[in-house]
Amino acid sequence: MQLRALRYFVTLAREEHFARAADICGVAQPTLSSALNSLETQLGKRLVERDRRYIGLTEEGRAMLPWAQQLLAAHEAMVHAVEALGGPLRGEFRLGAIPAAMPSVGQFTQALLRQHPGMTLSVRSQTSREIMRAIEAFEIDAGVTYLDHESPSNVISVPLYAERYVFVTAEAGTQRESGAVSWQEVARHPLCLLHQGMQNRRILDGLLDAHGLSATPRATADSYIALLAMVQSGGLATVMPERYVDLIEGTDWAHVRPLAMDAAISRIGLVVGDRGPLDPVAAAALNCARRIAGESMRD
Amino acid sequence: MQLRALRYFVTLAREEHFARAADICGVAQPTLSSALNSLETQLGKRLVERDRRYIGLTEEGRAMLPWAQQLLAAHEAMVHAVEALGGPLRGEFRLGAIPAAMPSVGQFTQALLRQHPGMTLSVRSQTSREIMRAIEAFEIDAGVTYLDHESPSNVISVPLYAERYVFVTAEAGTQRESGAVSWQEVARHPLCLLHQGMQNRRILDGLLDAHGLSATPRATADSYIALLAMVQSGGLATVMPERYVDLIEGTDWAHVRPLAMDAAISRIGLVVGDRGPLDPVAAAALNCARRIAGESMRD
DNA sequence: AGGAGTGATAGAAGGTATCTATCGAAAGCT
DNA sequence: AGCTTTCGATAGATACCTTCTATCACTCCT
């Protein structure tokens, strides 16, 4: 049984399309077809349901998939473990991050890239749930997400910072109060917030609820950029993670005031999967995160 | 990179001998040599130090070994996961057990074999430490060992029973007291016990120590069979796990009395590794263990 | 010096993976 | 309906990889 065939299988299960999967794997479509065929012959079971088109995995295929993923991940980690001894790491580092943490990944990734010049980086925006699933499925090497909410499986985590929120309004006339703003005041404004169901919105709702308030936003979106655009032009206000302030600092329209954070604040950190020995890539990420966390503490 | 070559590499690392490893893998020695060579060429690193004889793994080889083991274990589990859907499990189940639990594995293995007729069994006697190491290295599928002492890594465990001890003497004359025997009385007898350093002996020493006593055995051995033989013929007494009683019950020489167990008793149970999805073989073992534990409770 | 033991090398045979080119069925569009 | 597009399977050729047997080169032991 060949690793190659397993890679085809896993890619096919993800792409649900023979030619596309073959293309991603860098082989011709018949190659993937025949590899899958011999895999199925060797196991004596059909793995992929198909009749002219891809239909889906069989029961056996579904049972096999997570093991195949683990196997391929172990293979990559093995290669990394061997290569890492002779110098800096190479290859692609796949990082998932929740939108709320996106502005802060720069610091982390910069440190990582500086320390490992041969490494390339691929950052994707995902929900906290997706990040956990992707770590489970070996689709990303690490994630930046909430530490205290969902952490179901075997992961190692390093706290990076505690999330604080700020209240952003467009500058309206000359009134320019500063100092912390209360949740009551927030609730009085016409707001635009993230869509319900996004983790960050759930946290925000929880914070409001703790003060006996509830949010009825005039607009919702799935990105902070969209929220900021609406604030800038629409007269709405929003609440967003402190880390986004850096992006709009110095603009002439944004008026940022910290929010009183009395309740428990959400910790955000780096998480990597923890199965078996530690992948050197993951180890490098953890190191960087620990260093950054140390620096942040000193701030 | 082929799984075959990795299997050769792992076997070679264990056997430390090219021809022997090749034989175990069922191939000719040059096959193993050349497979190792191409593995090393592909990785660009030497994995095995050798000059006419096997010397040892290089640094890269040592870094690679645990990953290769995990990879092969994932492969086996994957095959099992696919085969298990179409009927009963097949293949060899490798079980490690501490000597103290050896008499009780029969119950467990019988249930396992009955439920999975296609399965073969390989039981080996190991220390509790060896069992943990072997689970770590994927050399056994499960272990029967102490639950509360060393459980360092990711394992799932199911308690089977609590270990109790009995005091065994050869029948001396007509005196045949029954009822529990005190630790003080035990300490007065000339004893034969397991070697110092074996976990069971450590527990025993701990129990004695808790009563302000200490054991100064006249003889030590590394097997309960040897201890029983010495009791039978040499006028010594010994302390051994209750489960061994079944073996000598009905003989005309053995005099068995329970020991007063006031202190914490050691739990013995089944442990399996826990990395990624659950190997159906391990799942089957856990099921059997849980059923047996349930039955024991009802006793 | 001779023999046993250990691993590397050479050359041939067989198997496996891959490619290009093509087919055949289904779905979609006019 | 008729045409085109899409998707996966099949065929045949080629290159590569694995494995075997036979043998060599070296070391260690007696």
XYZ file of C-alpha atoms (C1' of nucleotides) in Angstrom:
658
model
C 0.000 0.000 0.000
C 1.529 3.258 -1.096
C 1.528 6.616 0.518
C 0.916 8.122 -2.877
C -2.403 6.373 -3.243
C -3.425 7.523 0.211
C -2.619 11.102 -0.685
C -4.798 10.761 -3.769
C -7.564 9.309 -1.662
C -7.470 12.044 0.951
C -7.318 14.761 -1.684
C -10.191 13.187 -3.571
C -12.273 12.996 -0.408
C -11.651 16.693 0.145
C -12.139 17.887 -3.442
C -14.899 15.460 -4.396
C -13.701 15.577 -7.952
C -11.298 13.210 -9.705
C -9.706 15.545 -12.208
C -9.356 18.375 -9.712
C -7.845 16.134 -7.081
C -5.440 14.702 -9.629
C -4.452 18.181 -10.677
C -3.798 19.215 -7.084
C -1.689 16.124 -6.607
C 0.196 16.978 -9.766
C -0.688 13.848 -11.687
C -2.961 12.991 -14.580
C -6.512 11.958 -13.866
C -6.118 8.307 -14.960
C -3.216 8.008 -12.549
C -5.440 8.931 -9.659
C -8.214 6.668 -10.882
C -5.981 3.655 -11.198
C -4.250 4.302 -7.905
C -7.601 4.433 -6.188
C -8.591 1.261 -7.971
C -5.574 -0.673 -6.774
C -6.108 0.671 -3.271
C -9.644 -0.635 -3.357
C -8.513 -3.938 -4.817
C -5.885 -4.409 -2.145
C -8.351 -3.708 0.633
C -11.058 -5.709 -1.037
C -13.547 -2.906 -0.431
C -14.882 -0.044 -2.454
C -13.855 3.243 -0.868
C -15.441 5.834 -3.141
C -18.972 5.699 -4.475
C -19.030 6.822 -8.075
C -20.964 6.364 -11.296
C -19.685 8.660 -14.004
C -19.447 11.351 -11.328
C -18.055 11.436 -7.832
C -20.823 10.603 -5.378
C -19.203 10.200 -1.973
C -17.205 7.959 0.310
C -18.483 4.541 1.209
C -18.742 3.502 4.842
C -15.289 1.974 4.546
C -13.970 5.141 3.007
C -15.293 7.234 5.847
C -13.784 4.866 8.385
C -10.478 4.968 6.615
C -10.188 8.695 5.990
C -9.056 9.917 9.424
C -6.409 7.224 9.576
C -5.142 8.086 6.147
C -4.927 11.724 7.210
C -3.033 10.822 10.338
C -0.718 8.645 8.341
C 0.087 11.393 5.873
C 0.566 13.895 8.687
C 2.954 11.521 10.411
C 4.816 11.208 7.161
C 5.221 14.927 6.771
C 6.221 15.315 10.371
C 8.770 12.558 9.910
C 10.337 14.299 6.963
C 10.389 17.544 8.920
C 11.937 15.844 11.907
C 14.773 14.556 9.770
C 15.318 17.747 7.816
C 15.137 19.966 10.869
C 18.314 18.487 12.286
C 20.402 19.753 9.422
C 19.415 23.403 9.634
C 16.363 25.608 9.422
C 12.898 24.319 8.640
C 11.497 24.409 5.155
C 8.104 23.872 3.670
C 4.730 25.483 4.050
C 3.357 26.361 7.445
C -0.425 26.402 7.413
C -1.959 28.643 10.025
C -5.636 29.094 10.728
C -6.809 32.147 12.661
C -10.099 33.530 13.814
C -10.914 36.934 12.312
C -10.650 38.585 15.713
C -7.025 37.509 15.955
C -6.080 38.302 12.387
C -4.364 41.641 13.098
C -2.202 39.992 15.698
C -0.934 37.116 13.618
C 1.484 39.464 11.917
C 3.652 39.642 14.980
C 3.663 35.886 15.284
C 4.249 35.108 11.647
C 6.986 37.673 11.364
C 8.876 36.038 14.197
C 8.320 32.618 12.693
C 9.491 33.633 9.237
C 12.499 35.460 10.614
C 13.602 32.443 12.570
C 13.050 30.021 9.701
C 13.950 31.739 6.448
C 13.212 28.627 4.400
C 9.660 28.456 5.562
C 6.664 29.704 3.630
C 3.442 30.683 5.248
C -0.206 30.177 4.423
C -2.724 31.926 6.639
C -6.435 31.325 6.374
C -9.336 32.892 8.196
C -11.534 30.324 9.910
C -14.024 30.112 12.697
C -12.805 28.692 15.974
C -14.761 25.542 15.265
C -13.267 25.144 11.823
C -9.798 25.592 13.260
C -10.308 22.746 15.682
C -11.675 20.524 12.958
C -8.829 21.410 10.611
C -6.250 20.617 13.271
C -8.024 17.336 13.848
C -7.884 16.597 10.128
C -4.255 17.722 9.775
C -5.273 20.403 7.322
C -3.475 23.144 9.234
C -0.353 23.015 11.361
C -1.552 25.431 14.004
C -4.358 27.787 14.810
C -4.797 31.097 16.607
C -8.091 30.949 18.418
C -9.906 31.129 21.718
C -8.348 28.934 24.364
C -11.118 28.762 26.904
C -14.086 27.967 24.736
C -13.993 24.815 22.656
C -10.906 22.670 23.123
C -12.187 19.157 22.676
C -9.275 17.044 21.570
C -5.597 16.568 22.195
C -4.016 19.936 21.683
C -1.153 21.916 23.148
C -1.884 25.576 23.555
C 0.111 28.691 24.364
C -1.687 31.866 25.421
C -0.788 34.891 23.327
C -2.903 37.657 24.773
C -6.214 38.439 26.400
C -8.832 39.824 24.091
C -10.191 43.255 24.954
C -12.813 45.191 23.104
C -13.060 48.743 21.932
C -16.011 50.811 20.873
C -15.654 52.456 17.496
C -17.739 55.328 16.235
C -17.351 57.779 13.427
C -16.463 61.157 14.743
C -19.742 62.973 15.112
C -19.271 66.695 15.439
C -16.986 67.962 18.139
C -17.945 65.751 21.025
C -14.882 63.675 21.673
C -15.184 61.932 24.976
C -12.473 59.626 25.968
C -12.032 57.158 28.737
C -13.793 53.847 28.989
C -17.284 53.537 27.672
C -19.917 51.567 29.506
C -21.913 48.682 28.040
C -25.078 50.622 28.652
C -23.855 53.362 26.399
C -22.871 50.820 23.743
C -26.319 49.295 23.761
C -27.866 52.704 23.156
C -26.004 53.236 19.878
C -27.118 51.886 16.535
C -24.658 49.045 16.057
C -23.214 46.879 13.358
C -21.776 43.598 14.542
C -20.640 40.229 13.314
C -23.252 37.695 12.269
C -24.942 35.780 14.964
C -23.334 32.368 15.332
C -19.786 33.621 14.977
C -17.859 32.932 18.119
C -16.859 36.521 18.637
C -20.428 37.690 18.384
C -21.456 35.021 20.880
C -18.886 36.326 23.321
C -20.075 39.867 22.806
C -23.680 38.834 23.336
C -22.590 37.066 26.495
C -20.873 40.190 27.781
C -23.925 42.303 27.068
C -26.170 39.728 28.636
C -24.044 39.825 31.772
C -25.058 43.465 32.095
C -28.709 42.737 31.500
C -28.469 44.164 27.999
C -28.984 42.737 24.559
C -27.693 43.764 21.159
C -30.033 44.443 18.295
C -27.604 45.492 15.605
C -28.824 47.478 12.639
C -26.409 45.577 10.419
C -24.328 42.425 10.568
C -21.388 41.206 8.526
C -18.840 38.433 8.549
C -15.748 40.591 8.516
C -14.420 43.422 10.587
C -13.440 45.280 7.461
C -17.069 45.408 6.447
C -17.997 46.619 9.916
C -15.422 49.362 9.789
C -16.622 50.421 6.373
C -20.126 50.715 7.722
C -18.961 52.702 10.702
C -16.971 55.019 8.500
C -19.778 55.806 6.137
C -23.051 54.885 7.749
C -23.213 56.488 11.112
C -23.239 53.154 12.886
C -20.984 52.146 15.741
C -19.354 48.810 16.382
C -17.472 46.830 18.971
C -14.358 45.039 17.917
C -11.206 43.517 19.315
C -8.620 45.948 20.533
C -6.052 44.569 18.105
C -7.913 46.049 15.172
C -7.241 49.529 16.471
C -3.789 49.539 14.942
C -5.364 49.359 11.496
C -7.422 52.507 11.882
C -5.254 54.494 14.189
C -4.536 57.925 12.834
C -7.499 58.086 10.503
C -9.567 61.217 10.805
C -12.925 59.535 11.084
C -12.470 56.803 13.659
C -13.191 57.459 17.270
C -12.010 54.610 19.454
C -12.775 54.225 23.111
C -11.933 51.254 25.310
C -14.728 49.225 26.796
C -14.903 48.524 30.490
C -13.933 44.883 30.775
C -14.891 43.802 34.229
C -15.915 40.243 33.447
C -13.730 37.364 32.428
C -11.841 38.176 29.256
C -11.253 35.665 26.510
C -7.751 34.370 26.143
C -6.462 33.938 22.635
C -3.544 31.689 21.896
C -1.790 29.335 19.568
C -2.945 25.736 19.435
C -1.289 22.782 17.755
C -2.364 19.176 17.605
C -0.866 16.783 20.089
C -0.629 13.225 18.871
C 2.522 11.289 19.358
C 5.864 13.049 19.166
C 5.977 16.751 18.493
C 6.304 17.816 14.877
C 9.314 20.154 14.631
C 7.179 22.587 12.675
C 4.680 22.653 15.510
C 7.503 22.914 18.009
C 8.901 25.934 16.180
C 5.486 27.569 16.222
C 5.116 26.946 19.923
C 8.517 28.446 20.571
C 7.679 31.606 18.678
C 4.368 31.885 20.479
C 6.015 31.501 23.856
C 8.557 34.176 23.052
C 5.879 36.570 21.881
C 3.743 35.857 24.893
C 6.752 36.668 27.029
C 7.286 39.984 25.243
C 3.632 40.882 25.567
C 3.821 40.246 29.273
C 6.684 42.669 29.551
C 4.679 45.363 27.792
C 8.685 7.162 0.184
C 7.322 3.692 0.727
C 5.797 2.146 3.763
C 7.790 -0.973 3.033
C 11.066 0.826 3.546
C 9.811 2.310 6.789
C 8.856 -1.117 8.046
C 12.382 -2.287 7.260
C 13.829 0.701 9.053
C 11.765 0.232 12.197
C 12.485 -3.480 12.294
C 16.166 -2.839 11.786
C 16.198 -0.305 14.594
C 14.626 -2.866 16.881
C 16.687 -5.889 15.830
C 19.961 -4.052 15.270
C 20.903 -6.603 12.674
C 20.370 -6.428 8.904
C 19.930 -10.094 8.100
C 17.688 -10.752 11.078
C 15.512 -7.737 10.370
C 15.243 -8.750 6.730
C 14.258 -12.256 7.756
C 11.570 -10.930 10.077
C 10.246 -8.753 7.298
C 10.217 -11.749 5.014
C 12.653 -10.388 2.454
C 16.246 -11.055 1.488
C 18.964 -9.076 3.175
C 20.024 -7.087 0.065
C 16.430 -5.986 -0.315
C 16.486 -4.411 3.105
C 19.880 -2.876 2.508
C 18.894 -1.268 -0.744
C 15.538 -0.099 0.591
C 17.337 1.580 3.452
C 19.760 3.075 0.982
C 17.070 4.635 -1.146
C 15.339 5.903 1.970
C 18.551 7.594 3.011
C 19.103 8.933 -0.487
C 15.607 10.384 -0.668
C 15.990 12.099 2.690
C 19.524 13.152 1.948
C 20.634 11.927 5.345
C 22.201 8.802 6.694
C 19.823 7.097 9.104
C 21.799 4.082 10.241
C 25.408 4.100 11.314
C 27.152 1.037 9.968
C 30.553 -0.208 8.912
C 30.465 -3.900 8.133
C 28.297 -4.301 11.215
C 25.243 -2.499 12.469
C 26.349 0.248 14.844
C 23.298 2.313 15.678
C 20.933 4.992 14.502
C 22.223 8.402 13.577
C 20.709 11.478 15.138
C 18.353 11.717 12.167
C 17.429 8.091 12.559
C 16.547 8.572 16.186
C 14.445 11.613 15.363
C 12.678 9.731 12.636
C 11.994 6.478 14.448
C 8.974 7.441 16.562
C 7.288 9.003 13.549
C 7.903 5.937 11.461
C 6.403 3.832 14.219
C 3.361 6.045 14.419
C 3.020 5.961 10.673
C 3.078 2.173 10.575
C 0.672 1.945 13.482
C -1.710 4.298 11.709
C -1.420 2.121 8.668
C -2.334 -1.025 10.542
C -5.173 0.723 12.284
C -6.412 1.982 8.947
C -6.497 -1.515 7.512
C -8.258 -2.737 10.620
C -10.780 0.064 10.435
C -11.683 -0.881 6.888
C -11.761 -4.615 7.484
C -13.713 -4.345 10.708
C -16.761 -3.034 8.878
C -17.197 -6.212 6.947
C -17.288 -8.606 9.877
C -15.138 -9.737 12.766
C -11.619 -8.522 13.365
C -8.622 -10.474 12.210
C -4.952 -10.267 12.853
C -2.739 -10.519 15.884
C -3.616 -8.769 19.096
C -0.523 -8.032 21.160
C -1.145 -7.743 24.864
C 1.380 -6.878 27.527
C 0.645 -7.719 31.143
C 2.408 -7.342 34.440
C 3.146 -10.664 36.157
C 0.750 -9.849 38.967
C -2.103 -9.663 36.496
C -1.121 -12.684 34.436
C -3.626 -15.102 35.987
C -6.442 -12.698 35.297
C -5.737 -12.110 31.631
C -7.317 -15.463 30.832
C -10.766 -14.118 31.495
C -10.126 -11.104 29.338
C -8.479 -12.925 26.480
C -11.139 -15.603 26.440
C -13.834 -12.999 26.016
C -11.829 -11.255 23.317
C -11.150 -14.426 21.372
C -14.723 -15.590 21.642
C -16.025 -12.331 20.300
C -13.519 -12.170 17.457
C -12.879 -15.685 16.180
C -10.519 -14.483 13.475
C -8.198 -12.851 15.949
C -4.991 -14.367 17.240
C -3.430 -13.406 20.510
C 0.099 -12.788 21.691
C 0.580 -12.180 25.389
C 3.877 -11.107 26.862
C 4.943 -10.538 30.435
C 6.364 -7.073 31.005
C 6.938 -4.639 33.789
C 4.502 -1.784 34.106
C 7.156 0.557 32.797
C 7.867 -1.618 29.783
C 4.180 -1.785 29.006
C 3.917 1.991 28.883
C 6.972 2.213 26.699
C 5.691 -0.495 24.377
C 2.336 1.214 24.000
C 4.185 4.407 23.225
C 6.216 2.609 20.573
C 3.198 0.796 19.117
C 4.767 -2.549 19.967
C 1.686 -3.791 21.795
C -1.970 -3.034 21.232
C -2.937 -2.951 24.893
C -1.576 -3.611 28.341
C -2.895 -4.889 31.649
C -1.138 -2.955 34.361
C -1.468 -0.641 37.335
C -3.673 2.309 36.638
C -2.718 4.626 39.446
C 1.022 4.511 39.314
C 2.710 5.555 36.093
C 0.388 6.806 33.380
C 2.403 9.459 31.644
C 1.101 9.761 28.121
C -2.102 9.690 26.170
C -3.855 6.497 27.150
C -7.387 5.326 27.658
C -7.809 2.971 30.590
C -10.531 0.719 31.910
C -10.314 -0.617 35.476
C -10.578 -4.386 35.679
C -10.230 -5.137 39.355
C -8.582 -4.017 42.567
C -5.509 -5.947 43.516
C -5.616 -7.717 46.861
C -2.912 -9.783 48.436
C -2.849 -13.148 50.118
C -0.306 -14.724 52.396
C 0.848 -18.160 51.277
C 2.644 -20.679 53.493
C 3.290 -24.366 53.199
C 1.151 -26.278 55.599
C 3.262 -26.723 58.727
C 1.884 -29.441 60.964
C -1.672 -29.192 62.095
C -1.984 -25.504 62.805
C -4.383 -24.168 60.212
C -5.561 -20.786 61.150
C -7.833 -19.010 58.821
C -9.165 -15.496 58.613
C -7.161 -12.477 57.654
C -3.520 -12.304 58.610
C -1.930 -9.109 59.856
C 1.098 -7.425 58.312
C 2.930 -7.857 61.595
C 2.560 -11.578 61.332
C 3.730 -11.504 57.724
C 6.846 -9.637 58.673
C 7.707 -12.253 61.289
C 7.825 -15.075 58.746
C 10.833 -15.900 56.602
C 9.706 -14.577 53.272
C 10.435 -14.945 49.606
C 9.332 -12.019 47.459
C 9.797 -10.495 44.046
C 13.046 -8.679 43.288
C 13.389 -5.210 44.547
C 12.594 -2.752 41.768
C 9.657 -4.673 40.409
C 6.543 -2.590 40.730
C 4.655 -5.184 42.706
C 7.449 -5.431 45.206
C 7.521 -1.687 45.541
C 3.824 -1.690 46.342
C 4.317 -4.422 48.880
C 7.187 -2.547 50.502
C 4.970 0.487 50.614
C 2.213 -1.409 52.369
C 4.645 -2.798 54.903
C 6.170 0.589 55.409
C 2.737 2.018 56.112
C 2.616 -0.305 59.106
C 6.057 0.622 60.283
C 7.437 -2.669 59.045
C 10.013 -3.640 56.480
C 10.560 -6.772 54.481
C 13.867 -8.578 54.589
C 13.119 -11.547 52.383
C 15.280 -14.639 52.573
C 14.896 -15.123 48.868
C 13.814 -13.081 45.863
C 12.762 -14.065 42.352
C 11.284 -12.484 39.255
C 8.320 -14.798 38.914
C 5.522 -15.905 41.124
C 5.999 -19.457 39.952
C 9.463 -19.428 41.437
C 8.107 -17.980 44.651
C 5.474 -20.673 44.888
C 8.063 -23.352 44.258
C 10.149 -21.995 47.109
C 7.177 -21.871 49.403
C 6.248 -25.400 48.490
C 9.641 -26.883 49.173
C 11.634 -24.514 51.260
C 9.623 -23.577 54.300
C 9.367 -19.947 53.222
C 6.217 -17.908 52.999
C 5.261 -15.338 50.422
C 2.759 -12.619 49.620
C 1.172 -12.576 46.231
C -1.808 -11.214 44.375
C -5.081 -12.832 45.181
C -5.592 -13.822 41.574
C -2.833 -16.397 41.834
C -4.825 -18.352 44.368
C -6.817 -20.057 41.648
C -3.651 -21.715 40.422
C -2.809 -23.431 43.684
C -6.265 -23.962 45.065
C -6.855 -27.561 46.022
C -3.215 -28.501 46.408
C -2.383 -30.236 49.664
C 0.551 -28.064 50.594
C -0.603 -24.513 50.110
C -2.109 -22.602 52.939
C -3.627 -19.343 51.764
C -4.903 -16.613 54.026
C -6.106 -13.181 52.981
C -4.198 -10.125 54.060
C -5.883 -7.267 55.822
C -6.025 -4.522 53.204
C -6.826 -1.348 54.981
C -4.803 1.050 52.902
C -5.396 2.137 49.354
C -5.469 -0.833 47.055
C -3.939 -0.790 43.606
C -6.300 -0.770 40.697
C -5.384 -2.915 37.747
C -6.882 -2.298 34.369
C -6.559 -2.358 30.629
C -4.769 0.509 28.921
C -4.587 1.339 25.236
C -2.831 4.173 23.471
C -4.871 7.215 22.575
C -3.653 9.080 19.523
C -6.091 10.138 16.901
C -9.097 8.002 16.085
C -9.621 4.783 17.974
C -8.177 1.660 16.396
C -11.012 -0.892 16.105
C -8.729 -3.482 17.656
C -8.232 -1.234 20.656
C -11.933 -0.467 20.712
C -12.734 -4.184 20.815
C -10.324 -4.671 23.697
C -11.866 -1.789 25.609
C -15.322 -3.231 25.085
C -14.294 -6.609 26.432
C -12.616 -5.000 29.399
C -15.681 -2.957 30.197
C -17.923 -6.008 30.052
C -15.605 -7.963 32.327
C -15.341 -5.089 34.739
C -19.117 -4.996 34.845
C -19.292 -8.700 35.613
C -16.694 -8.404 38.340
C -18.709 -5.656 39.943
C -21.719 -7.943 40.098
C -19.710 -10.664 41.855
C 45.603 -19.174 8.271
C 40.848 -20.613 8.153
C 36.005 -20.177 9.132
C 31.935 -17.865 10.622
C 29.462 -13.703 10.461
C 28.007 -9.207 8.521
C 26.710 -6.011 5.223
C 27.419 -4.090 0.271
C 27.252 -4.774 -4.736
C 25.877 -6.572 -9.493
C 22.683 -7.996 -12.815
C 18.360 -9.926 -14.227
C 13.257 -10.518 -13.801
C 9.009 -8.951 -12.524
C 5.873 -5.556 -10.984
C 4.122 -0.766 -10.468
C 3.288 4.081 -11.623
C 2.791 7.192 -14.895
C 1.695 9.325 -19.212
C -1.148 10.308 -23.590
C -5.001 9.266 -26.168
C -9.502 7.818 -26.328
C -14.131 6.140 -25.079
C -18.923 6.222 -23.093
C -22.412 7.841 -20.326
C -24.863 11.626 -18.275
C -26.210 16.463 -17.888
C -26.993 20.911 -19.821
C -28.007 24.062 -23.488
C -30.116 25.682 -27.700
C -34.244 16.309 -30.534
C -29.424 17.384 -31.380
C -25.175 19.281 -29.978
C -21.656 20.272 -26.547
C -19.541 19.812 -22.216
C -18.277 17.296 -18.273
C -16.531 13.426 -15.812
C -14.541 9.239 -14.972
C -12.870 4.624 -16.998
C -9.905 2.113 -20.173
C -5.850 0.864 -23.279
C -1.182 0.629 -24.384
C 3.586 2.240 -23.959
C 7.433 3.629 -21.180
C 10.235 4.445 -17.239
C 11.189 3.307 -12.753
C 11.370 0.611 -8.644
C 11.629 -3.635 -6.021
C 13.151 -7.975 -5.381
C 15.757 -12.002 -6.013
C 20.252 -14.896 -6.292
C 25.003 -14.937 -6.360
C 28.995 -13.022 -4.907
C 32.382 -9.950 -2.767
C 34.933 -7.451 1.009
C 35.885 -6.982 5.466
C 36.177 -8.214 10.549
C 36.564 -11.113 14.378
C 37.550 -15.324 16.558
C 39.980 -19.520 17.168
